[in-house]
Every structure is written in structure tokens, then in C-alpha cells.
mmCIF file of C-alpha atoms in Angstrom:
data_model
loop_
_atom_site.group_PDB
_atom_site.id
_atom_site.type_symbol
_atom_site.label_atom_id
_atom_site.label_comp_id
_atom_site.label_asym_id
_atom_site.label_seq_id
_atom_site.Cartn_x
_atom_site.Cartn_y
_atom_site.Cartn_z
ATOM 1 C CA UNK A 1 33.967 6.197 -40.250
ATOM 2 C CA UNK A 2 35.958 8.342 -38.281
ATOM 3 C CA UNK A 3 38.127 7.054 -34.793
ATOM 4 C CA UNK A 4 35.253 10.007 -33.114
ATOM 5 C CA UNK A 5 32.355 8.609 -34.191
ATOM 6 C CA UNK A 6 33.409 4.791 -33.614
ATOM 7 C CA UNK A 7 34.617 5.493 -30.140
ATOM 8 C CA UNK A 8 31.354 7.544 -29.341
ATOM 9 C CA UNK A 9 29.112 4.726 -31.203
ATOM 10 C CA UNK A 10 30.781 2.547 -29.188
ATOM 11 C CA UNK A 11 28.246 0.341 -26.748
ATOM 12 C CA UNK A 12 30.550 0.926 -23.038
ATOM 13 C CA UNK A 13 27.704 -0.173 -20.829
ATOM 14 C CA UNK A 14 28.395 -3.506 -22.534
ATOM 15 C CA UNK A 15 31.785 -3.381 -22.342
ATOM 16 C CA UNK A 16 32.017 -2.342 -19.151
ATOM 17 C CA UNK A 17 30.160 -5.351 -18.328
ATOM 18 C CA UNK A 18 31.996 -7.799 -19.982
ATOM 19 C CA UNK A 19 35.155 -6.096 -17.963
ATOM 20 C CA UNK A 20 33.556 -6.766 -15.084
ATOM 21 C CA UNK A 21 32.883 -10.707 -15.712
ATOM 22 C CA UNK A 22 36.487 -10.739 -16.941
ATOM 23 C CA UNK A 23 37.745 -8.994 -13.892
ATOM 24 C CA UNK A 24 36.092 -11.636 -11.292
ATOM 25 C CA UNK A 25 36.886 -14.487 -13.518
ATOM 26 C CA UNK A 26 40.869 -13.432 -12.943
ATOM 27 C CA UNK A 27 40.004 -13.425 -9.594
ATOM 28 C CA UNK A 28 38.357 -16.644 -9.432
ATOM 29 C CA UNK A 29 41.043 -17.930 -10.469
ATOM 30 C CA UNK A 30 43.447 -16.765 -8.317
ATOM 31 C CA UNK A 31 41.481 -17.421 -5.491
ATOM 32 C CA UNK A 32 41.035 -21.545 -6.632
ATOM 33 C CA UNK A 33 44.438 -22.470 -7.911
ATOM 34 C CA UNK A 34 46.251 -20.947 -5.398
ATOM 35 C CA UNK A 35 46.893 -23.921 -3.182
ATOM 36 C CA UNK A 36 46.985 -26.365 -5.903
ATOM 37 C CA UNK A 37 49.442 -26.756 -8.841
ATOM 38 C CA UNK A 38 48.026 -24.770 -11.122
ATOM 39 C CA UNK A 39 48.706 -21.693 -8.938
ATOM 40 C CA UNK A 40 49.491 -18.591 -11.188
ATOM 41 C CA UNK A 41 47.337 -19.968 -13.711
ATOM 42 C CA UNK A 42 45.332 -16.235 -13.125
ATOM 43 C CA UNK A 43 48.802 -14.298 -14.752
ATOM 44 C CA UNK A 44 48.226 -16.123 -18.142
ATOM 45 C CA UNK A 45 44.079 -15.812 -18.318
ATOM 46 C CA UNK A 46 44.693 -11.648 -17.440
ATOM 47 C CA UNK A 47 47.588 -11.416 -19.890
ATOM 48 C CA UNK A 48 44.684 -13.346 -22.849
ATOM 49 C CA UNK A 49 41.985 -10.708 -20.861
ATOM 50 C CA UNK A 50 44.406 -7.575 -22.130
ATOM 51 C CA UNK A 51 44.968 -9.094 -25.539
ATOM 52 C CA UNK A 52 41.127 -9.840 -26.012
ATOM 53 C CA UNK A 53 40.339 -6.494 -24.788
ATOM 54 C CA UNK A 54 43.062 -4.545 -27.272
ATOM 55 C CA UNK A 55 41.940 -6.775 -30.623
ATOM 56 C CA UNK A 56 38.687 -5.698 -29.641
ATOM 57 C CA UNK A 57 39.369 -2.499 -29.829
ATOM 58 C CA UNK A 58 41.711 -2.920 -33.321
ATOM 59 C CA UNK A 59 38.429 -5.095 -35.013
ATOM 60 C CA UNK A 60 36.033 -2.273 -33.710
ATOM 61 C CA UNK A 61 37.843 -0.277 -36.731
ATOM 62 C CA UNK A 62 37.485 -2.560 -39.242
ATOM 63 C CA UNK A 63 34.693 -2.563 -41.414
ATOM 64 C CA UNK A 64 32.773 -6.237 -41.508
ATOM 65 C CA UNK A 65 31.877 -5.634 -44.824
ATOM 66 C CA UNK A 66 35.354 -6.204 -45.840
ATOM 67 C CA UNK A 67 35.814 -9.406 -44.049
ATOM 68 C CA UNK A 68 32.653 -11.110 -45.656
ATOM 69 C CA UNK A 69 34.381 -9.761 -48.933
ATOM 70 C CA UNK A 70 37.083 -12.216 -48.376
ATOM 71 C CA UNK A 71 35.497 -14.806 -45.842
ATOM 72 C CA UNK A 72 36.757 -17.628 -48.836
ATOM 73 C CA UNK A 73 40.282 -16.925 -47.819
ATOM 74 C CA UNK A 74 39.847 -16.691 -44.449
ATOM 75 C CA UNK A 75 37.990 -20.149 -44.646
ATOM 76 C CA UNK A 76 40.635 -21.535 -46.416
ATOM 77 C CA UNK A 77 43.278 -20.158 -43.945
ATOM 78 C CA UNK A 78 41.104 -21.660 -40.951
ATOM 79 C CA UNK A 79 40.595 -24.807 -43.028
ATOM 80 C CA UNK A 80 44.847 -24.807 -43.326
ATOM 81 C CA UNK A 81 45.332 -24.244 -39.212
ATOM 82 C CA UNK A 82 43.186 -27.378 -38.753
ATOM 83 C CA UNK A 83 45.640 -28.779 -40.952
ATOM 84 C CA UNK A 84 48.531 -27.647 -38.927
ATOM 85 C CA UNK A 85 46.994 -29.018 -35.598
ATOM 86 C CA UNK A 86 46.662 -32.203 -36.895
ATOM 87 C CA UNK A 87 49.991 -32.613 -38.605
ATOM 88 C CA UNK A 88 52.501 -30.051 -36.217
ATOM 89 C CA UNK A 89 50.310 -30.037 -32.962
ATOM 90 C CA UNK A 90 51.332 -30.841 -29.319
ATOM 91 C CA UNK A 91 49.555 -33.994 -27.843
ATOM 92 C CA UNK A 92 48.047 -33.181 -24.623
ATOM 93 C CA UNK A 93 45.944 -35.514 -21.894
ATOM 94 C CA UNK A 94 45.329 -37.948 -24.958
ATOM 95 C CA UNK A 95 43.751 -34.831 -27.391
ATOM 96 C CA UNK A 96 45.905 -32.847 -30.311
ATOM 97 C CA UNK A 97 44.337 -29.583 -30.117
ATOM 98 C CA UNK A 98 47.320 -26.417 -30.294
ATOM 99 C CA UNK A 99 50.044 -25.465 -32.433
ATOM 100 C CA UNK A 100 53.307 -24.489 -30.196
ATOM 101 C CA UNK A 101 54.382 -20.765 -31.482
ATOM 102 C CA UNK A 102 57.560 -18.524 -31.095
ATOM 103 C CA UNK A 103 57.959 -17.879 -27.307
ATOM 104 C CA UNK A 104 56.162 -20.622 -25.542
ATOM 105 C CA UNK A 105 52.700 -19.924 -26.527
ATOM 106 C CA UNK A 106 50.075 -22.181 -27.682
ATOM 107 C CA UNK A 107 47.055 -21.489 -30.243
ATOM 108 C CA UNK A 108 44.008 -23.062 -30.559
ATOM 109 C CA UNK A 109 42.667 -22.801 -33.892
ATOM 110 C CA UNK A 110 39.565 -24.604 -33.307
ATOM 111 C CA UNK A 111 38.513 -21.353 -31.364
ATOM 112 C CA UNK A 112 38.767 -18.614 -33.671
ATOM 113 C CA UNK A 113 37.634 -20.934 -36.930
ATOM 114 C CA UNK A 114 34.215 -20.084 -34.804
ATOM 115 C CA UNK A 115 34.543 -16.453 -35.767
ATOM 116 C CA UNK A 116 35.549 -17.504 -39.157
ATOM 117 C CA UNK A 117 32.290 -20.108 -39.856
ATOM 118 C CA UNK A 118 29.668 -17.355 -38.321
ATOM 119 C CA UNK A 119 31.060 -14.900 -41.238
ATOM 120 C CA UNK A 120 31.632 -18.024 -43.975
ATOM 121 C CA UNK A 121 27.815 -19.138 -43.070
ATOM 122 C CA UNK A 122 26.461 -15.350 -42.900
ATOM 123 C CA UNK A 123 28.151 -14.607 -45.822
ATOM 124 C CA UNK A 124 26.577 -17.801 -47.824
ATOM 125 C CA UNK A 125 23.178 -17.290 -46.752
ATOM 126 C CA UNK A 126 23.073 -13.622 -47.495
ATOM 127 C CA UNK A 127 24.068 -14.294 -50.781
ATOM 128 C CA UNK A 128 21.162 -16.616 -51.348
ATOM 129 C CA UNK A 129 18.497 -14.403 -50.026
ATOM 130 C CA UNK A 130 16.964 -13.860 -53.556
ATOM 131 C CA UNK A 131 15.931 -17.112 -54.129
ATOM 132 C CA UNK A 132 14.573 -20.576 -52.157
ATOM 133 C CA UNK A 133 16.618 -22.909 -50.685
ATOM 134 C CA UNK A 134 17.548 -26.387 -52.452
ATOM 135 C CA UNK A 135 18.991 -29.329 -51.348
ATOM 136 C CA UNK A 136 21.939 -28.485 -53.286
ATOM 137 C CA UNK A 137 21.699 -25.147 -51.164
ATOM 138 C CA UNK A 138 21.443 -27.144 -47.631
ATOM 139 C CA UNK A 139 24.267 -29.517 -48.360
ATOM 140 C CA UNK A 140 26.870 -26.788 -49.329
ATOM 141 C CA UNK A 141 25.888 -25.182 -46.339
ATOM 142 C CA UNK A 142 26.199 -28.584 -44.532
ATOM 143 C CA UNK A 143 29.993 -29.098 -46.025
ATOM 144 C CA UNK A 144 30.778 -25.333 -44.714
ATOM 145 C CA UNK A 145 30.580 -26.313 -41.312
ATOM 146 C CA UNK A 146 30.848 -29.978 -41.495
ATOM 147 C CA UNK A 147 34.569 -29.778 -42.893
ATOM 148 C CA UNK A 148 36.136 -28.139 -40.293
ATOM 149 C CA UNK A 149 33.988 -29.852 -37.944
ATOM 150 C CA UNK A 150 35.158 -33.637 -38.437
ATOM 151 C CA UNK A 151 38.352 -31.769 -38.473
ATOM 152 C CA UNK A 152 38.285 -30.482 -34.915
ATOM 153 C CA UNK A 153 36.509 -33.733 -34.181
ATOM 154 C CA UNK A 154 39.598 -35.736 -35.504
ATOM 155 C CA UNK A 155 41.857 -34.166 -32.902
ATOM 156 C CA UNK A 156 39.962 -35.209 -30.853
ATOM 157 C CA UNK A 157 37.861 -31.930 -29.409
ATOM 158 C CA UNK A 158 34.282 -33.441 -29.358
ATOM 159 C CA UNK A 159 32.801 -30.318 -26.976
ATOM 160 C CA UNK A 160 34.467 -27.835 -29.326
ATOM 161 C CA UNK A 161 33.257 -29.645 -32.489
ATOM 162 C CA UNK A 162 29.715 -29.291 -31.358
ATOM 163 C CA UNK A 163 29.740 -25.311 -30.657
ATOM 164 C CA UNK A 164 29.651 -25.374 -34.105
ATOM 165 C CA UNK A 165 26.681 -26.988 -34.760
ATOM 166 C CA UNK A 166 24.588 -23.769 -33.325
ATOM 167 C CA UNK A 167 26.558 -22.062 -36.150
ATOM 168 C CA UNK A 168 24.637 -24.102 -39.030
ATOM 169 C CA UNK A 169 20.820 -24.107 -37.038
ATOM 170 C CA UNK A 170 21.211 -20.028 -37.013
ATOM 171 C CA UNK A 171 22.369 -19.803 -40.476
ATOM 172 C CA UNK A 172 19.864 -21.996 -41.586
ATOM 173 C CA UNK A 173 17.301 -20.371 -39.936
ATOM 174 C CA UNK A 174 17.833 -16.993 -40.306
ATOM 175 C CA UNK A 175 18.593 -17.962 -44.036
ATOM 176 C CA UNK A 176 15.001 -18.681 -44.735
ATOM 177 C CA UNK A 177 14.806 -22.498 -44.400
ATOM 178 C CA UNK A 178 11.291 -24.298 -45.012
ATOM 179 C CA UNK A 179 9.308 -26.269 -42.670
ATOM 180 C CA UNK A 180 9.431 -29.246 -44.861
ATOM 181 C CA UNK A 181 13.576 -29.360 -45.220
ATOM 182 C CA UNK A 182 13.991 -28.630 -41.511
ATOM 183 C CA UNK A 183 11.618 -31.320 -40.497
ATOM 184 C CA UNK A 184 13.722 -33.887 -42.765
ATOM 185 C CA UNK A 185 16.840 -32.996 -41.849
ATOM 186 C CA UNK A 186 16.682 -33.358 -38.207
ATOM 187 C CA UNK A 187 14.469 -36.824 -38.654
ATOM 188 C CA UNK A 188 17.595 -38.132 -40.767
ATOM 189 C CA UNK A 189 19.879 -36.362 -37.745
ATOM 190 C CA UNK A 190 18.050 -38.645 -35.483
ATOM 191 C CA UNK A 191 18.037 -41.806 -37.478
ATOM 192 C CA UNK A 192 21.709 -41.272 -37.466
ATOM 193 C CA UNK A 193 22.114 -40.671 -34.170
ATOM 194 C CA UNK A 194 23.310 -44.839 -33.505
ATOM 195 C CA UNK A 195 25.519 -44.246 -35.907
ATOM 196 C CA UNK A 196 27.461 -41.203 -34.507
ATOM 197 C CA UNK A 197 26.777 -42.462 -30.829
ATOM 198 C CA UNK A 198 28.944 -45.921 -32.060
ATOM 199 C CA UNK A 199 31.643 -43.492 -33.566
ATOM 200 C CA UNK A 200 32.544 -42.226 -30.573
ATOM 201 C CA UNK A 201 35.509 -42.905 -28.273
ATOM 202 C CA UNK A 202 34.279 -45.075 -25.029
ATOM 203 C CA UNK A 203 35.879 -41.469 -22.782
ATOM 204 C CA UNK A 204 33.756 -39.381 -25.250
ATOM 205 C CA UNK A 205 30.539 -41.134 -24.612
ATOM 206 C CA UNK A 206 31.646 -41.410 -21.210
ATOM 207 C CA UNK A 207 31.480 -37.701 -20.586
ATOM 208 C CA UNK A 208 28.316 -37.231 -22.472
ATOM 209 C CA UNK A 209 26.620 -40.401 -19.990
ATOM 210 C CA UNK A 210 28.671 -38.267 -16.887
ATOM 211 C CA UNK A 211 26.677 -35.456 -18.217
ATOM 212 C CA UNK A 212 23.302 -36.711 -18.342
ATOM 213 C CA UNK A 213 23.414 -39.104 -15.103
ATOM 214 C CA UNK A 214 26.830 -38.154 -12.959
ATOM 215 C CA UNK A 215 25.553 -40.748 -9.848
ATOM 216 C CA UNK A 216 26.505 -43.759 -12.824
ATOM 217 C CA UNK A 217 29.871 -43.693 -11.768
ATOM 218 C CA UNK A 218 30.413 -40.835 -9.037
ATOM 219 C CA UNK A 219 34.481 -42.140 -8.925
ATOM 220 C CA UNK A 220 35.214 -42.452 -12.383
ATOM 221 C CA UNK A 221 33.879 -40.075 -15.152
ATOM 222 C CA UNK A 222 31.002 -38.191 -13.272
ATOM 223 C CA UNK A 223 33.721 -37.476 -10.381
ATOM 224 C CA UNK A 224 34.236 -34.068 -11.649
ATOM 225 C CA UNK A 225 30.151 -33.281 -12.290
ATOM 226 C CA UNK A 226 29.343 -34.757 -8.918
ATOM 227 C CA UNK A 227 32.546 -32.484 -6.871
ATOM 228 C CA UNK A 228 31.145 -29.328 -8.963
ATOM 229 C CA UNK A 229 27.669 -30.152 -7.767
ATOM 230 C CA UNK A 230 28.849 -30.434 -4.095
ATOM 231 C CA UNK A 231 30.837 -27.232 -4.393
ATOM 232 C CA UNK A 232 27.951 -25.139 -5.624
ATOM 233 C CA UNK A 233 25.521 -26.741 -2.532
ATOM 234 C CA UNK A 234 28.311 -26.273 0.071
ATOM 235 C CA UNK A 235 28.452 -22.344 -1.105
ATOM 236 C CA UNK A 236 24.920 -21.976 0.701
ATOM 237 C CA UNK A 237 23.215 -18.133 0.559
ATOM 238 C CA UNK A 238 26.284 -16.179 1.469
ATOM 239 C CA UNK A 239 29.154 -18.726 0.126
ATOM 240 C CA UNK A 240 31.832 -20.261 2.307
ATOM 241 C CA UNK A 241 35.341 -18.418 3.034
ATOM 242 C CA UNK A 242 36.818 -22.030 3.442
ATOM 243 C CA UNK A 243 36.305 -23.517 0.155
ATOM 244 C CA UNK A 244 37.144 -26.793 1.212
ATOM 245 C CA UNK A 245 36.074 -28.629 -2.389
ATOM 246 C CA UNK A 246 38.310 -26.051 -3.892
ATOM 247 C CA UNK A 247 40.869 -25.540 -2.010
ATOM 248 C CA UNK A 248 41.181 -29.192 -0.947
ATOM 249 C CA UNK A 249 41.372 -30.277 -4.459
ATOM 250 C CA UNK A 250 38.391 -32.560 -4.341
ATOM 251 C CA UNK A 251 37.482 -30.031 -7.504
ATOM 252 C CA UNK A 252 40.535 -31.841 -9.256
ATOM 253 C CA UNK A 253 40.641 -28.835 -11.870
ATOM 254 C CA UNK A 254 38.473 -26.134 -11.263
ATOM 255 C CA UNK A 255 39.757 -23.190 -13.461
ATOM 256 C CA UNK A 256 38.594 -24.860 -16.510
ATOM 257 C CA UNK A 257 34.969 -24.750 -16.991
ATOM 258 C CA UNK A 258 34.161 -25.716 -13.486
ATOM 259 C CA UNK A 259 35.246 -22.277 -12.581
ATOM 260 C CA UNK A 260 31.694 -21.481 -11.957
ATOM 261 C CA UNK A 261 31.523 -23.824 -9.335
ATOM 262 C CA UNK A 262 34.659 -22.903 -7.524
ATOM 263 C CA UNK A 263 32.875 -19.223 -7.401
ATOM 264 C CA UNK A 264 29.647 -20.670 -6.013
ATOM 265 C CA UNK A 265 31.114 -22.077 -3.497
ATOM 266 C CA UNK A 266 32.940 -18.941 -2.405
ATOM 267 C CA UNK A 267 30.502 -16.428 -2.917
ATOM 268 C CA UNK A 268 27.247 -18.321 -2.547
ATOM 269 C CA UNK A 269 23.820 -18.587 -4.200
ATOM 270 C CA UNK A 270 23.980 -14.765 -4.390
ATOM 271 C CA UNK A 271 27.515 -14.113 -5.759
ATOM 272 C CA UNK A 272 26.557 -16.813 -8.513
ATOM 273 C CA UNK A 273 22.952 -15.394 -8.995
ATOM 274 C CA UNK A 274 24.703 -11.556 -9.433
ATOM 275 C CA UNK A 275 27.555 -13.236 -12.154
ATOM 276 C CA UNK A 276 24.830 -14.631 -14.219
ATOM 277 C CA UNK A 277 22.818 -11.443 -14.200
ATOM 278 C CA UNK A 278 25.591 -9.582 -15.798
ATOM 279 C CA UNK A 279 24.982 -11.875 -18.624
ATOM 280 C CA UNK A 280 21.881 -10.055 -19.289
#
């Protein structure tokens, strides 16, 4: 394919989009670390913005065909940065999760083995499209994602861990499974729910009891739900200038994944209703 025809195949209304969700997540940061400590914290997340952007642009080029060609090596790699993360990798609030590189920077590997396991599982199930699935069938499938899973699970990363689960539903639906397997295999997922629930670390199933019922312990682990909560309320229609939850750190960290609510309570029910409809 020539550079002409990718760049005019190219979908820009999307792009331009995700640009734009980019652009006022920069922002958003800025706007709620900058009385707190993490101020400046928007310089590194528009310097990973750039790099995103250009990679996109270099993968655009290359032809996906040749990456399922060698998806076993590329597992294999992925399978070897887990590795490295749990042998080499910096401790952090209680969690091994990044390997330090040249300059200062960090790199998660547990992110872009996601990339890796959508090709490794796409790759699997097209190959098996001429005939039914076995058990043998499900349980290699199983040990594709499961590996690397317990893996990322060991460091420990419980929320990443289970953004891979998705991974293995789509691949097995989309690879033809039957009624009958898929109604046995999430009956045994239940019966071993007890099991993995007792597995746990007490913070992990803290967070996941925070999730479901944050007015348990509004001080302890459901502090963070219940300040998000208030943030987004205290936004109103039009959002608040003031920020006060923000801004008055009573959102202890909000550029992480409470960034949302730090940009609710800014911009308002309609700010936050516009950002999610540039999801679709």
C-alpha cells in the first residue's frame, strides 16, 4: 500500500476526535494538579500524547498481517517483560508494576501485553475457524491469557489483570464458542468465585467492597469513591470555577482515573455529558 493511499484511507474524523479528548485531558490536568504536588504532572501525559500520536502514525504503515505472522514471538517477548517487572522492577505504593529505563523513564509492560493478547487470541481463534471448539481448544485459549494474567496479578496490578479478561470473552465469542461450553465455564467461574475472593489481598478486596458500597467506610478505602462522587454533584449544570474538592485536595489524587471527576466538577453536567459524547 502506498504512503497516498494509507494517508487518504486514513479515518481523520476519528482521529480528530480522539485529539480532541487527548487535548482536554492535558488540560484537565493542568487545571487539577496545579495547586497540589503533583503540579506539572500535564508536561509528562502531553509528552506520552505526542508519542502515542507519532507510533500511531508509524503502526498505521505496517501491515497487521505481519504481526499475527509472528504474534508467538511477540507473546514470548511480552511473556519475558512480565518477567523483568517482577525480577528488575521499581516497588511503588506497595505494587511492582514498571521497569526503570535509560533516562528516567518508566514502562509498564502490563499495558502494551494488552495489544499483544488481542493479536495472540485473534490469531488463535482464526486459526481454528475450520473446525469446533474442544476443551483442549478452550483451555489453550484459557493458558493464553491466563499466563500473563497471574503474572500481572503477582505484581500486584489486580485492575490491570482483569482488562484482560474482556480479551478471552471476545475471543471466545467471536471464535465460535457453543452454548453448552459457555454455560459451563462461567458456572465453574462462579463456583470458584470463594476461592479467588479468599486469594485476594485484604486492600484488594477492599477496593472492590469501596467499589460496590463506598458509604462502608467513607474515611478509609471508599474515601476516594465518596470525594469523586461529591466532586461530580458539586459541578452542578454549568460546573464550578472554584473547584474546591479539587483544588482543596479533598480529591487526594485526581489525575489518575478520577480525572473525570475533577472535570465534572469544573465544567459541569454539560462539560461531562459533551466528553462522553465524543466517545461515540
Amino acid at each position: 500500500m502506498s504512503r497516498y493511499i494509507s494517508f487518504r484511507d486514513f479515518d481523520w474524523v476519528l482521529l480528530i476526535f480522539v485529539l480532541l479528548i487527548c487535548g482536554l485531558g492535558v488540560m484537565e490536568i493542568q487545571s487539577a494538579t496545579v495547586h497540589t504536588k503533583f503540579a506539572g504532572a500535564h508536561i509528562k501525559q502531553l509528552y506520552w500524547v505526542l508519542g502515542g500520536v507519532g507510533g500511531m502514525f508509524l503502526v498505521s504503515f505496517i501491515n497487521y498481517q505481519v504481526l499475527l505472522d509472528r504474534v508467538h514471538w511477540l507473546y514470548f517477548a511480552s511473556i519475558g517483560s512480565l518477567m523483568a517487572v517482577l525480577i528488575f522492577g521499581q516497588k511503588y505504593l506497595g505494587a511492582r508494576r514498571w521497569v526503570k529505563m535509560p533516562g528516567g523513564a518508566h514502562f509498564q509492560p502490563s499495558e502494551w501485553v494488552k495489544l499483544i493478547l488481542i493479536l495472540a487470541v485473534a490469531k488463535y481463534f482464526s486459526d481454528m475457524h475450520h473446525k469446533d471448539l474442544s476443551w483442549s481448544d478452550f483451555i489453550k485459549a484459557g493458558a493464553i491469557v491466563g499466563i500473563p494474567m497471574l503474572m500481572v496479578l503477582a505484581q500486584p496490578d489486580l485492575g490491570t489483570s482483569l482488562t484482560y479478561t474482556p480479551i478471552a470473552i471476545m475471543g471466545l465469542f467471536l471464535g465460535g464458542v457453543r452454548f453448552k461450553h459457555a454455560f459451563i465455564v462461567l458456572l465453574a467461574a462462579a463456583l470458584l468465585m470463594p476461592l479467588a475472593w479468599h486469594a485476594l489481598k485484604p486492600y484488594q478486596r477492599d477496593r472492590l467492597t469501596s467499589f460496590m458500597d463506598p458509604e462502608a467506610d467513607r474515611q478509609g478505602s471508599g474515601y476516594q469513591v465518596n470525594q469523586s462522587l461529591i466532586a461530580v454533584g458539586s459541578g452542578g449544570i454549568w460546573g464550578s470555577t472554584a473547584g474546591s474538592q479539587t483544588h482543596l485536595a479533598f480529591l487526594p489524587v485526581p489525575q489518575t482515573d478520577f480525572i473525570f471527576a475533577a472535570f465534572a466538577e469544573e465544567h459541569g453536567f454539560v462539560g461531562a455529558l459533551g466528553v462522553m459524547l465524543l466517545y461515540f
